[in-house]
Every structure is written in structure tokens, then in C-alpha cells.
CSV table of C-alpha atoms in Angstrom, one decimal:
chain,number,residue,atom,x,y,z
A,1,MET,CA,128.3,108.2,107.6
A,2,GLU,CA,131.5,107.2,109.6
A,3,GLN,CA,129.5,104.4,111.3
A,4,ILE,CA,129.2,102.4,108.0
A,5,LYS,CA,132.2,100.2,107.3
A,6,HIS,CA,133.3,99.5,103.7
A,7,ASN,CA,134.7,96.1,102.9
A,8,TYR,CA,135.5,94.2,99.7
A,9,ILE,CA,134.7,90.5,99.1
A,10,GLN,CA,136.3,88.5,96.3
A,11,VAL,CA,133.7,86.8,94.1
A,12,ASP,CA,134.3,85.3,90.7
A,13,ARG,CA,137.6,87.3,90.3
A,14,LEU,CA,135.9,90.5,91.1
A,15,LYS,CA,136.2,92.6,94.2
A,16,LEU,CA,132.7,93.5,95.3
A,17,HIS,CA,132.1,96.4,97.7
A,18,VAL,CA,129.9,95.7,100.7
A,19,ALA,CA,128.8,98.5,103.1
A,20,GLU,CA,128.0,97.2,106.5
A,21,ILE,CA,127.0,98.4,110.0
A,22,GLY,CA,125.8,96.5,113.1
A,23,SER,CA,126.9,93.6,115.2
A,24,GLU,CA,128.0,90.4,113.4
A,25,SER,CA,125.9,88.5,115.9
A,26,SER,CA,122.7,90.4,115.1
A,27,PRO,CA,120.0,89.3,112.6
A,28,ALA,CA,121.0,90.4,109.1
A,29,VAL,CA,119.1,92.8,106.8
A,30,LEU,CA,120.3,92.8,103.2
A,31,PHE,CA,119.7,95.8,101.0
A,32,PHE,CA,119.5,95.6,97.2
A,33,HIS,CA,119.8,98.9,95.3
A,34,GLY,CA,118.3,99.9,92.0
A,35,PHE,CA,119.4,102.2,89.2
A,36,PRO,CA,120.8,104.8,89.1
A,37,GLU,CA,121.5,104.0,92.8
A,38,ILE,CA,124.4,102.3,94.5
A,39,SER,CA,124.7,101.0,98.1
A,40,TYR,CA,125.0,104.6,99.2
A,41,THR,CA,121.3,105.0,98.6
A,42,TRP,CA,120.6,103.1,101.8
A,43,ARG,CA,122.7,105.3,104.0
A,44,HIS,CA,119.8,106.5,106.1
A,45,GLN,CA,118.1,103.1,106.5
A,46,MET,CA,121.3,101.2,107.3
A,47,ILE,CA,122.0,103.3,110.3
A,48,ALA,CA,118.4,103.1,111.5
A,49,VAL,CA,118.3,99.3,111.1
A,50,ALA,CA,121.6,99.0,113.0
A,51,ASN,CA,120.3,101.2,115.8
A,52,ALA,CA,117.3,98.9,116.0
A,53,GLY,CA,119.6,95.9,116.7
A,54,PHE,CA,120.2,94.4,113.3
A,55,ARG,CA,123.2,94.0,111.0
A,56,ALA,CA,122.7,96.0,107.9
A,57,ILE,CA,124.5,94.9,104.7
A,58,ALA,CA,124.4,96.7,101.3
A,59,PRO,CA,126.5,95.5,98.4
A,60,ASP,CA,127.2,97.3,95.2
A,61,TYR,CA,126.4,94.9,92.4
A,62,ARG,CA,129.3,94.0,90.0
A,63,GLY,CA,129.8,96.9,87.7
A,64,TYR,CA,128.1,99.4,90.1
A,65,GLY,CA,129.5,101.7,92.7
A,66,LEU,CA,132.8,100.7,94.2
A,67,SER,CA,132.6,97.1,93.0
A,68,ASP,CA,134.8,96.0,90.1
A,69,VAL,CA,133.5,96.2,86.6
A,70,PRO,CA,133.4,92.7,84.9
A,71,ALA,CA,135.6,92.2,81.9
A,72,GLU,CA,132.5,91.9,79.7
A,73,PRO,CA,129.8,94.0,81.3
A,74,GLU,CA,127.5,93.3,78.3
A,75,LYS,CA,127.3,89.7,79.4
A,76,THR,CA,126.2,90.4,83.0
A,77,SER,CA,122.9,88.8,84.0
A,78,PHE,CA,120.5,88.8,86.9
A,79,ALA,CA,121.8,85.2,87.6
A,80,ASP,CA,125.2,86.8,88.2
A,81,LEU,CA,123.9,89.2,90.7
A,82,VAL,CA,122.0,86.5,92.6
A,83,ALA,CA,125.1,84.2,92.6
A,84,ASP,CA,127.2,87.1,93.8
A,85,THR,CA,124.8,87.7,96.7
A,86,ALA,CA,124.9,84.1,97.8
A,87,ALA,CA,128.7,84.2,97.7
A,88,ILE,CA,128.8,87.4,99.8
A,89,LEU,CA,126.5,85.8,102.4
A,90,ASP,CA,128.6,82.7,102.5
A,91,SER,CA,131.7,84.8,102.9
A,92,LEU,CA,130.1,86.6,105.9
A,93,ALA,CA,128.8,83.3,107.3
A,94,ILE,CA,125.2,84.5,107.2
A,95,SER,CA,122.6,81.8,106.8
A,96,LYS,CA,119.4,83.9,106.8
A,97,VAL,CA,118.5,87.4,105.8
A,98,PHE,CA,115.7,89.8,105.7
A,99,VAL,CA,115.7,91.5,102.3
A,100,ILE,CA,114.9,95.2,101.5
A,101,ALA,CA,115.1,96.0,97.8
A,102,LYS,CA,114.4,99.0,95.6
A,103,ASP,CA,113.6,99.4,91.9
A,104,PHE,CA,115.1,96.5,89.9
A,105,GLY,CA,116.7,95.3,93.2
A,106,ALA,CA,113.2,93.8,93.8
A,107,MET,CA,113.8,91.5,90.9
A,108,VAL,CA,117.2,90.5,92.4
A,109,GLY,CA,115.5,89.9,95.7
A,110,TYR,CA,112.7,87.8,94.4
A,111,ILE,CA,115.0,85.7,92.2
A,112,PHE,CA,117.2,85.2,95.2
A,113,SER,CA,114.2,84.0,97.2
A,114,LEU,CA,113.3,81.5,94.5
A,115,PHE,CA,116.8,79.9,94.6
A,116,PHE,CA,117.4,80.3,98.3
A,117,PRO,CA,114.0,80.2,100.1
A,118,GLU,CA,115.7,78.8,103.2
A,119,LYS,CA,117.8,81.9,103.5
A,120,LEU,CA,114.9,84.4,103.3
A,121,ALA,CA,113.3,85.6,106.5
A,122,GLY,CA,111.1,88.2,104.7
A,123,ILE,CA,111.2,90.8,102.0
A,124,ILE,CA,110.3,94.4,101.5
A,125,THR,CA,110.4,96.0,98.1
A,126,LEU,CA,110.1,99.7,97.2
A,127,GLY,CA,109.0,101.1,93.9
A,128,ILE,CA,108.7,97.8,92.0
A,129,PRO,CA,106.7,94.8,93.2
A,130,TYR,CA,107.1,91.2,92.1
A,131,MET,CA,106.6,91.2,88.3
A,132,PRO,CA,105.9,87.9,86.6
A,133,PRO,CA,107.5,87.3,83.2
A,134,GLU,CA,104.3,88.0,81.3
A,135,ALA,CA,104.0,91.4,83.0
A,136,LEU,CA,107.6,92.2,82.0
A,137,GLN,CA,106.7,91.2,78.4
A,138,GLN,CA,103.9,93.7,78.4
A,139,LEU,CA,106.4,96.5,79.0
A,140,GLN,CA,107.6,95.8,75.5
A,141,THR,CA,104.3,96.8,74.1
A,142,LEU,CA,104.7,100.4,75.3
A,143,PRO,CA,105.6,103.0,72.7
A,144,GLU,CA,109.1,103.1,71.2
A,145,GLY,CA,110.0,106.2,73.1
A,146,PHE,CA,109.5,104.5,76.5
A,147,TYR,CA,112.8,104.8,78.3
A,148,MET,CA,113.2,101.1,79.0
A,149,ARG,CA,112.9,100.3,75.3
A,150,ARG,CA,115.3,103.0,74.4
A,151,TRP,CA,117.9,101.8,76.9
A,152,GLN,CA,117.5,98.2,75.7
A,153,GLU,CA,118.6,99.2,72.2
A,154,PRO,CA,122.4,98.6,71.9
A,155,GLY,CA,124.3,101.8,71.5
A,156,ARG,CA,121.3,104.1,71.9
A,157,ALA,CA,121.8,105.0,75.6
A,158,GLU,CA,125.5,104.9,75.2
A,159,ALA,CA,125.3,107.7,72.6
A,160,ASP,CA,122.7,109.6,74.6
A,161,PHE,CA,124.6,109.4,77.9
A,162,GLY,CA,127.9,110.0,76.1
A,163,ARG,CA,127.0,113.6,75.3
A,164,PHE,CA,127.3,114.5,79.0
A,165,ASP,CA,129.6,113.8,81.9
A,166,ALA,CA,128.6,111.2,84.5
A,167,LYS,CA,127.4,113.8,87.0
A,168,THR,CA,125.0,115.3,84.5
A,169,VAL,CA,123.6,111.9,83.5
A,170,VAL,CA,122.9,111.0,87.1
A,171,ARG,CA,121.4,114.4,87.7
A,172,LYS,CA,119.0,114.1,84.8
A,173,ILE,CA,118.0,110.5,85.7
A,174,TYR,CA,117.3,111.5,89.3
A,175,ILE,CA,115.1,114.4,88.2
A,176,LEU,CA,113.4,112.3,85.5
A,177,PHE,CA,112.6,109.4,87.8
A,178,SER,CA,111.4,111.7,90.6
A,179,ARG,CA,108.5,112.8,88.4
A,180,SER,CA,105.1,111.1,88.3
A,181,GLU,CA,105.0,110.8,84.5
A,182,VAL,CA,106.4,107.7,82.8
A,183,PRO,CA,109.6,108.8,80.9
A,184,MET,CA,108.6,108.8,77.3
A,185,ALA,CA,110.6,110.5,74.4
A,186,SER,CA,109.2,111.6,71.1
A,187,GLU,CA,110.5,110.1,67.8
A,188,ASN,CA,113.3,112.7,67.4
A,189,GLN,CA,114.2,113.1,71.0
A,190,GLU,CA,116.5,111.2,73.4
A,191,ILE,CA,115.7,110.3,77.0
A,192,MET,CA,118.3,112.7,78.4
A,193,ASP,CA,116.6,115.6,76.5
A,194,LEU,CA,113.4,115.1,78.6
A,195,VAL,CA,115.2,117.1,81.4
A,196,GLU,CA,116.0,120.7,80.7
A,197,PRO,CA,119.4,121.9,81.8
A,198,SER,CA,117.7,124.4,84.2
A,199,ALA,CA,115.7,121.7,86.0
A,200,LEU,CA,116.3,121.5,89.7
A,201,LEU,CA,117.3,118.5,91.7
A,202,PRO,CA,114.6,117.1,94.1
A,203,SER,CA,114.9,119.0,97.4
A,204,TRP,CA,115.8,115.9,99.3
A,205,PHE,CA,118.8,115.0,97.0
A,206,THR,CA,121.8,117.2,97.8
A,207,GLU,CA,124.7,118.3,95.7
A,208,GLU,CA,126.9,116.1,98.0
A,209,ASP,CA,124.7,113.1,97.2
A,210,LEU,CA,125.1,113.9,93.5
A,211,GLU,CA,128.9,114.1,93.8
A,212,THR,CA,129.0,110.7,95.5
A,213,TYR,CA,126.9,109.1,92.7
A,214,ALA,CA,128.9,111.0,90.0
A,215,ALA,CA,132.2,109.8,91.3
A,216,SER,CA,130.9,106.2,91.3
A,217,TYR,CA,129.7,106.3,87.8
A,218,GLN,CA,132.8,108.1,86.6
A,219,LYS,CA,134.6,105.0,87.8
A,220,SER,CA,132.3,102.3,86.7
A,221,GLY,CA,130.6,103.8,83.6
A,222,PHE,CA,127.0,102.8,82.7
A,223,LEU,CA,127.6,99.7,80.6
A,224,THR,CA,126.8,97.2,83.4
A,225,ALA,CA,123.8,99.3,84.5
A,226,LEU,CA,122.4,99.3,81.0
A,227,GLN,CA,122.9,95.5,80.7
A,228,VAL,CA,121.2,94.8,84.1
A,229,PRO,CA,118.4,95.6,84.4
A,230,TYR,CA,117.4,96.9,81.0
A,231,ARG,CA,118.9,94.6,78.5
A,232,SER,CA,118.4,91.6,80.7
A,233,LEU,CA,114.9,92.4,81.6
A,234,LEU,CA,113.3,89.4,79.9
A,235,GLU,CA,115.9,87.0,81.1
A,236,ARG,CA,114.2,83.9,82.8
A,237,VAL,CA,116.0,83.0,85.9
A,238,GLU,CA,114.4,80.3,87.9
A,239,PRO,CA,115.3,76.9,89.5
A,240,PRO,CA,114.8,73.7,87.4
A,241,ASN,CA,111.3,72.3,87.5
A,242,HIS,CA,109.9,75.5,89.0
A,243,ASP,CA,106.1,75.7,88.8
A,244,PRO,CA,105.2,79.1,87.3
A,245,ASN,CA,101.9,79.0,89.1
A,246,ALA,CA,103.4,78.4,92.5
A,247,PRO,CA,104.0,81.3,94.9
A,248,ILE,CA,107.3,83.0,94.4
A,249,VAL,CA,107.8,83.6,98.1
A,250,LYS,CA,105.9,82.4,101.1
A,251,ALA,CA,107.8,84.5,103.6
A,252,PRO,CA,106.2,87.7,105.0
A,253,ALA,CA,106.4,90.4,102.3
A,254,LEU,CA,105.7,94.1,102.1
A,255,PHE,CA,105.6,96.5,99.1
A,256,ILE,CA,105.9,100.2,99.6
A,257,THR,CA,105.0,102.5,96.8
A,258,GLY,CA,104.7,106.2,96.4
A,259,GLU,CA,101.4,107.3,94.8
A,260,LYS,CA,103.4,109.7,92.7
A,261,ASP,CA,105.9,107.1,91.6
A,262,PHE,CA,105.9,107.0,87.8
A,263,PHE,CA,106.0,103.2,88.0
A,264,PHE,CA,102.7,103.2,89.9
A,265,SER,CA,101.1,104.8,86.8
A,266,PHE,CA,102.2,102.0,84.4
A,267,PRO,CA,99.1,100.5,82.6
A,268,GLY,CA,97.4,97.9,84.7
A,269,MET,CA,99.7,98.4,87.7
A,270,GLU,CA,97.1,99.5,90.2
A,271,GLU,CA,94.8,96.6,89.2
A,272,TYR,CA,97.7,94.2,89.5
A,273,LEU,CA,98.5,95.4,93.0
A,274,GLN,CA,94.8,95.1,94.0
A,275,SER,CA,94.0,91.6,92.7
A,276,GLY,CA,96.9,90.0,90.8
A,277,ILE,CA,100.1,90.0,92.8
A,278,GLN,CA,98.7,87.8,95.8
A,279,LYS,CA,98.9,84.8,93.5
A,280,TYR,CA,102.7,85.1,93.5
A,281,VAL,CA,103.3,86.6,96.9
A,282,PRO,CA,100.4,85.4,99.1
A,283,ASN,CA,101.6,87.0,102.4
A,284,LEU,CA,102.1,90.4,100.8
A,285,LYS,CA,100.9,93.6,102.4
A,286,ILE,CA,101.1,97.0,100.7
A,287,ILE,CA,101.7,100.5,101.9
A,288,TYR,CA,101.0,103.6,99.8
A,289,LEU,CA,102.7,106.9,100.5
A,290,PRO,CA,100.6,109.7,99.1
A,291,GLU,CA,103.4,112.1,98.2
A,292,GLY,CA,106.0,109.5,97.5
A,293,SER,CA,108.1,109.4,94.4
A,294,HIS,CA,110.2,106.6,92.9
A,295,PHE,CA,112.8,107.4,95.6
A,296,VAL,CA,110.6,107.2,98.8
A,297,HIS,CA,113.5,105.9,100.9
A,298,GLU,CA,115.6,109.0,100.1
A,299,GLN,CA,112.7,111.4,99.9
A,300,PHE,CA,111.3,110.4,103.3
A,301,PRO,CA,114.2,108.9,105.2
A,302,GLU,CA,112.9,110.0,108.6
A,303,THR,CA,109.2,109.6,107.8
A,304,ILE,CA,107.0,107.0,109.3
A,305,LYS,CA,108.8,103.8,110.5
A,306,HIS,CA,107.0,100.5,110.6
A,307,ASN,CA,107.8,98.2,113.5
A,308,TYR,CA,106.3,95.0,114.9
A,309,ILE,CA,105.8,94.3,118.6
A,310,GLN,CA,105.1,90.8,119.9
A,311,VAL,CA,102.0,90.8,122.1
A,312,ASP,CA,100.1,87.7,123.2
A,313,ARG,CA,101.7,85.5,120.4
A,314,LEU,CA,100.7,88.1,117.8
A,315,LYS,CA,102.9,90.5,115.8
A,316,LEU,CA,101.3,93.9,116.0
A,317,HIS,CA,102.2,96.5,113.5
A,318,VAL,CA,103.1,99.9,115.0
A,319,ALA,CA,103.7,103.0,112.8
A,320,GLU,CA,106.0,105.6,114.4
A,321,ILE,CA,107.7,108.9,113.8
A,322,GLY,CA,109.6,111.3,116.0
A,323,SER,CA,112.3,111.2,118.6
A,324,GLU,CA,112.0,108.6,121.3
A,325,SER,CA,112.8,111.2,123.9
A,326,SER,CA,109.8,113.4,122.9
A,327,PRO,CA,106.4,113.3,124.5
A,328,ALA,CA,104.3,110.6,123.0
A,329,VAL,CA,101.0,111.0,121.1
A,330,LEU,CA,99.1,107.7,120.5
A,331,PHE,CA,96.6,107.4,117.6
A,332,PHE,CA,93.7,105.0,117.6
A,333,HIS,CA,92.1,104.3,114.3
A,334,GLY,CA,88.4,103.3,113.6
A,335,PHE,CA,86.7,101.3,110.9
A,336,PRO,CA,87.3,100.9,108.0
A,337,GLU,CA,90.5,102.6,108.7
A,338,ILE,CA,93.9,101.3,109.8
A,339,SER,CA,97.0,103.1,111.2
A,340,TYR,CA,97.6,104.5,107.7
A,341,THR,CA,94.6,106.9,108.2
A,342,TRP,CA,96.8,109.0,110.5
A,343,ARG,CA,99.7,109.4,108.0
A,344,HIS,CA,99.2,113.2,107.7
A,345,GLN,CA,98.6,113.9,111.3
A,346,MET,CA,101.6,111.8,112.4
A,347,ILE,CA,104.0,113.8,110.4
A,348,ALA,CA,102.5,117.1,111.6
A,349,VAL,CA,102.7,115.9,115.2
A,350,ALA,CA,106.3,114.8,114.8
A,351,ASN,CA,107.2,118.1,113.1
A,352,ALA,CA,105.8,119.8,116.2
A,353,GLY,CA,108.2,118.0,118.4
A,354,PHE,CA,106.3,115.0,119.5
A,355,ARG,CA,106.6,111.2,119.1
A,356,ALA,CA,103.7,109.9,117.0
A,357,ILE,CA,102.6,106.3,117.5
A,358,ALA,CA,99.8,104.5,115.6
A,359,PRO,CA,99.2,100.8,116.0
A,360,ASP,CA,97.1,98.6,113.9
A,361,TYR,CA,94.8,96.6,116.2
A,362,ARG,CA,95.0,92.9,116.2
A,363,GLY,CA,93.3,91.6,113.0
A,364,TYR,CA,93.6,95.0,111.3
A,365,GLY,CA,96.1,96.4,108.8
A,366,LEU,CA,99.6,94.9,109.0
A,367,SER,CA,99.0,93.2,112.4
A,368,ASP,CA,98.5,89.5,112.7
A,369,VAL,CA,95.0,88.1,112.7
A,370,PRO,CA,94.2,86.2,115.9
A,371,ALA,CA,93.5,82.5,115.6
A,372,GLU,CA,89.9,83.1,116.7
A,373,PRO,CA,89.0,86.6,115.5
A,374,GLU,CA,85.4,86.2,116.7
A,375,LYS,CA,86.6,86.2,120.3
A,376,THR,CA,88.4,89.5,120.0
A,377,SER,CA,87.2,92.1,122.5
A,378,PHE,CA,87.7,95.7,123.4
A,379,ALA,CA,89.6,94.4,126.4
A,380,ASP,CA,92.1,92.8,124.1
A,381,LEU,CA,92.7,96.0,122.2
A,382,VAL,CA,93.3,97.9,125.5
A,383,ALA,CA,95.6,95.2,126.8
A,384,ASP,CA,97.5,95.2,123.5
A,385,THR,CA,97.9,99.0,123.8
A,386,ALA,CA,99.3,98.7,127.3
A,387,ALA,CA,101.7,96.0,126.1
A,388,ILE,CA,102.9,98.2,123.2
A,389,LEU,CA,103.5,101.1,125.5
A,390,ASP,CA,105.4,98.9,127.9
A,391,SER,CA,107.5,97.6,125.1
A,392,LEU,CA,108.3,101.1,123.9
A,393,ALA,CA,109.1,102.2,127.5
A,394,ILE,CA,106.4,104.9,127.3
A,395,SER,CA,104.8,105.9,130.6
A,396,LYS,CA,102.4,108.6,129.5
A,397,VAL,CA,100.6,109.4,126.3
A,398,PHE,CA,98.3,112.0,124.7
A,399,VAL,CA,95.5,110.0,122.9
A,400,ILE,CA,94.0,111.0,119.6
A,401,ALA,CA,91.2,108.6,118.5
A,402,LYS,CA,88.7,108.3,115.7
A,403,ASP,CA,85.4,106.4,115.3
A,404,PHE,CA,85.3,103.3,117.6
A,405,GLY,CA,88.9,104.1,118.4
A,406,ALA,CA,87.4,106.7,120.8
A,407,MET,CA,85.9,103.8,122.8
A,408,VAL,CA,89.3,102.1,122.9
A,409,GLY,CA,90.8,105.4,124.1
A,410,TYR,CA,88.3,106.0,126.8
A,411,ILE,CA,88.4,102.4,128.1
A,412,PHE,CA,92.2,102.7,128.1
A,413,SER,CA,91.9,105.9,130.2
A,414,LEU,CA,89.7,104.1,132.7
A,415,PHE,CA,92.2,101.4,133.3
A,416,PHE,CA,95.3,103.5,133.0
A,417,GLN,CA,94.4,107.0,134.3
A,418,ARG,CA,98.0,107.7,135.2
A,419,ASN,CA,99.0,107.1,131.6
């Protein structure tokens, strides 16, 4: 992690820690963490983003990580975190950012986009999508033992956490939030008791990682974290005269969720993602990771990357995994499939030492739809493929194709036999 720089920026009498990597002249990507995370949670993605030519910036919120704890943490609000973010960007002379946010960081990101739409190039959220106020209100109807309701109760979590050291608390929360079940305690049980002392950490979360988090929370405590998000969850933060029926963000947006994320199993969540969220985020696309937990970014740091390549005035989505120096395997999907159909095979191919590449054709999946889709041809798909390979500096590929993708593959082989 030596590549990542650690700076402090003075905001509202607080020193806020900001991790950063990448050239100051590069487009900026701003990472918002969740709970129990800190900026360290983005260690893998920050380096990958910087290597791709961007400037990666990950602050610790006030009261989190290496940032100062406010004098009255119980008064911290989402509005404070958004104002801190704006101040950090001003201090760094950054006028526009692409936001990547996890867990309640998604709420920070979307509120930020409401107040500063001109600063937002796009947004990706993991674990939690945009949630309108009425959806947050519905969480209050869940049983009393629901972990959020317990942690909203003043003093309850403090007493629960206070029975253990910071390392044990973080350990238990990581284990708890890695499960697919919604954390729910019985009447005479506390949330920390849901995790047995003998329970093992997730395989992707090391003791070194745990020590880093533990040292952080040993310094900061958990008071700010309990205030934001849990005790500020129903806080309304929006610009004056905001139309509640207007889209929250019009910029390109992506939501990534693990199908084994406990949040995905919240009542009504699947239906909301299928038919409700587009009202608020009209340009949203969604990616589901079959084995993903609430911590997909830490669980699968080197899993499939999602890039965009400009071809013929269209942004074409290309999923990829594996070393750039490895022999390339190119996957063509069929219909009704998209590149996502190859998710299992891509990982297996990469694990076998190859570079797996799966584009979405123009007008499919996460790729742009052409202005006149009715004029799209097989020749276009083949030409797009050649342009993608040129962009990736790939001279030879092994093709795996499904359904009509076989036709694309064979036509491609006719025109580019040397490839």
C-alpha cells in the first residue's frame, strides 16, 4: 500500500484524513466508505483506478478512521459529511468527480449529487442503492430486534459494544454483515451476541485487515458511526425547492449488489430494483454478483472489471479479468444474454492463467444503444470487436461464443483469420 498517500485537510476545525493515489491532472474518482469500513476499505480499487489513469481519492468521514472526531459526535449529520466532501474537493481544486460509494456511503453520494449535480460525472454504488425517504421509513417497521433499530436506540449499542474491545466489535460486525441473513436479535439478545466467539472471519478478510480497522476504531470510537448513519437515517437533506418526484441524479449510474448480500433480502428490495428505482435514477444499470456478500469490493477485489471503450461514438461495456500479459480469451454472448452470462467461465478462465474479455454488443447490456438500432448489423458487431481488441492492444484471441454469438465469432474469423 506504499503507493497510496495519506494527507490531512482542515475542514470546520477538524483534520480530515484523505487517502490519495494518481496524478493530480487526471480525472478524479471519489470513494465513499460505509460502516464498519474506513477509507482503507478501498485499498484494492484505488490502486486499480490509478493504474487505469485516474486520480483516486478516499476520505475518512469526520469521526471515522484517521480523521478527527468532532467535539459532539452525537450531533453529526449527513449534511456535515456532504459539506466536508465539498470542502475537500475545493481544497484539492477538483471541479468534477466520478463517485464510487459503498453501504451508507451511497446515501452520502446521492445527497452530494443533489446539492452539486455540476460536480458529478457519474456514480457507482455497492450494497445499497438510492433509497427514497419513504423506503427508509419502511425500515422502521421491521421487528424491534432489527440491527438498525437497535443501534438507533441511544445507549443500546454503546452498552452492547462496550462489552468488547474495538477489535472484537469490528470482527463480529464483519462476520455478521458477510452473511446473507438480515441481522435480527431476539428480545433478550444483543446484536453482538449473534456472532459466536468461535466464528471465523471471512476468508478474504485477513487478520492484518482486522488490525488496521481495530486500530482505527480504538482511536475514534463508535459514537460518530452510530450517529451517522443509524441515528441520522431519517434525516431529510435536500436543496430548497427540491421536487421529490424529480430524478435524484441524471448522470450515468451503476448499482452493484451481491446476491448473497443481506441488504438484497430486505422486504421489497428485489421488486424495487426491478421497477421502482428508475424513477429516481433513470440512467441506472444494475450488476448482480451471484456469490457476492455485502462486501463485494473486498471479497472480489480482483474479480471482473467493468470498462468502457469508445467505438463509433458509442461507449461499449467490456467485462474483463486476468493479467494483461496473458493470452486472451474473447467471449461472445447470445440473446437474451449479455456479457454477464459468462461470469462463471470468465473467472475459471482467468484462474487458469488467461485474460478473459466479454463485451456487451452495441445496444445490449451496459453498452450504449445506437441512435438507429434498427440499422445495426452483424458487420457492426464484428467491427466493434476489432476496435475493442485494437484499443486493448490484443493481436490474437481464442473465441468462445454462444447462440448467435457463434455467428459473430465465425464472421470475425473470416475477416481476421490472423487474429
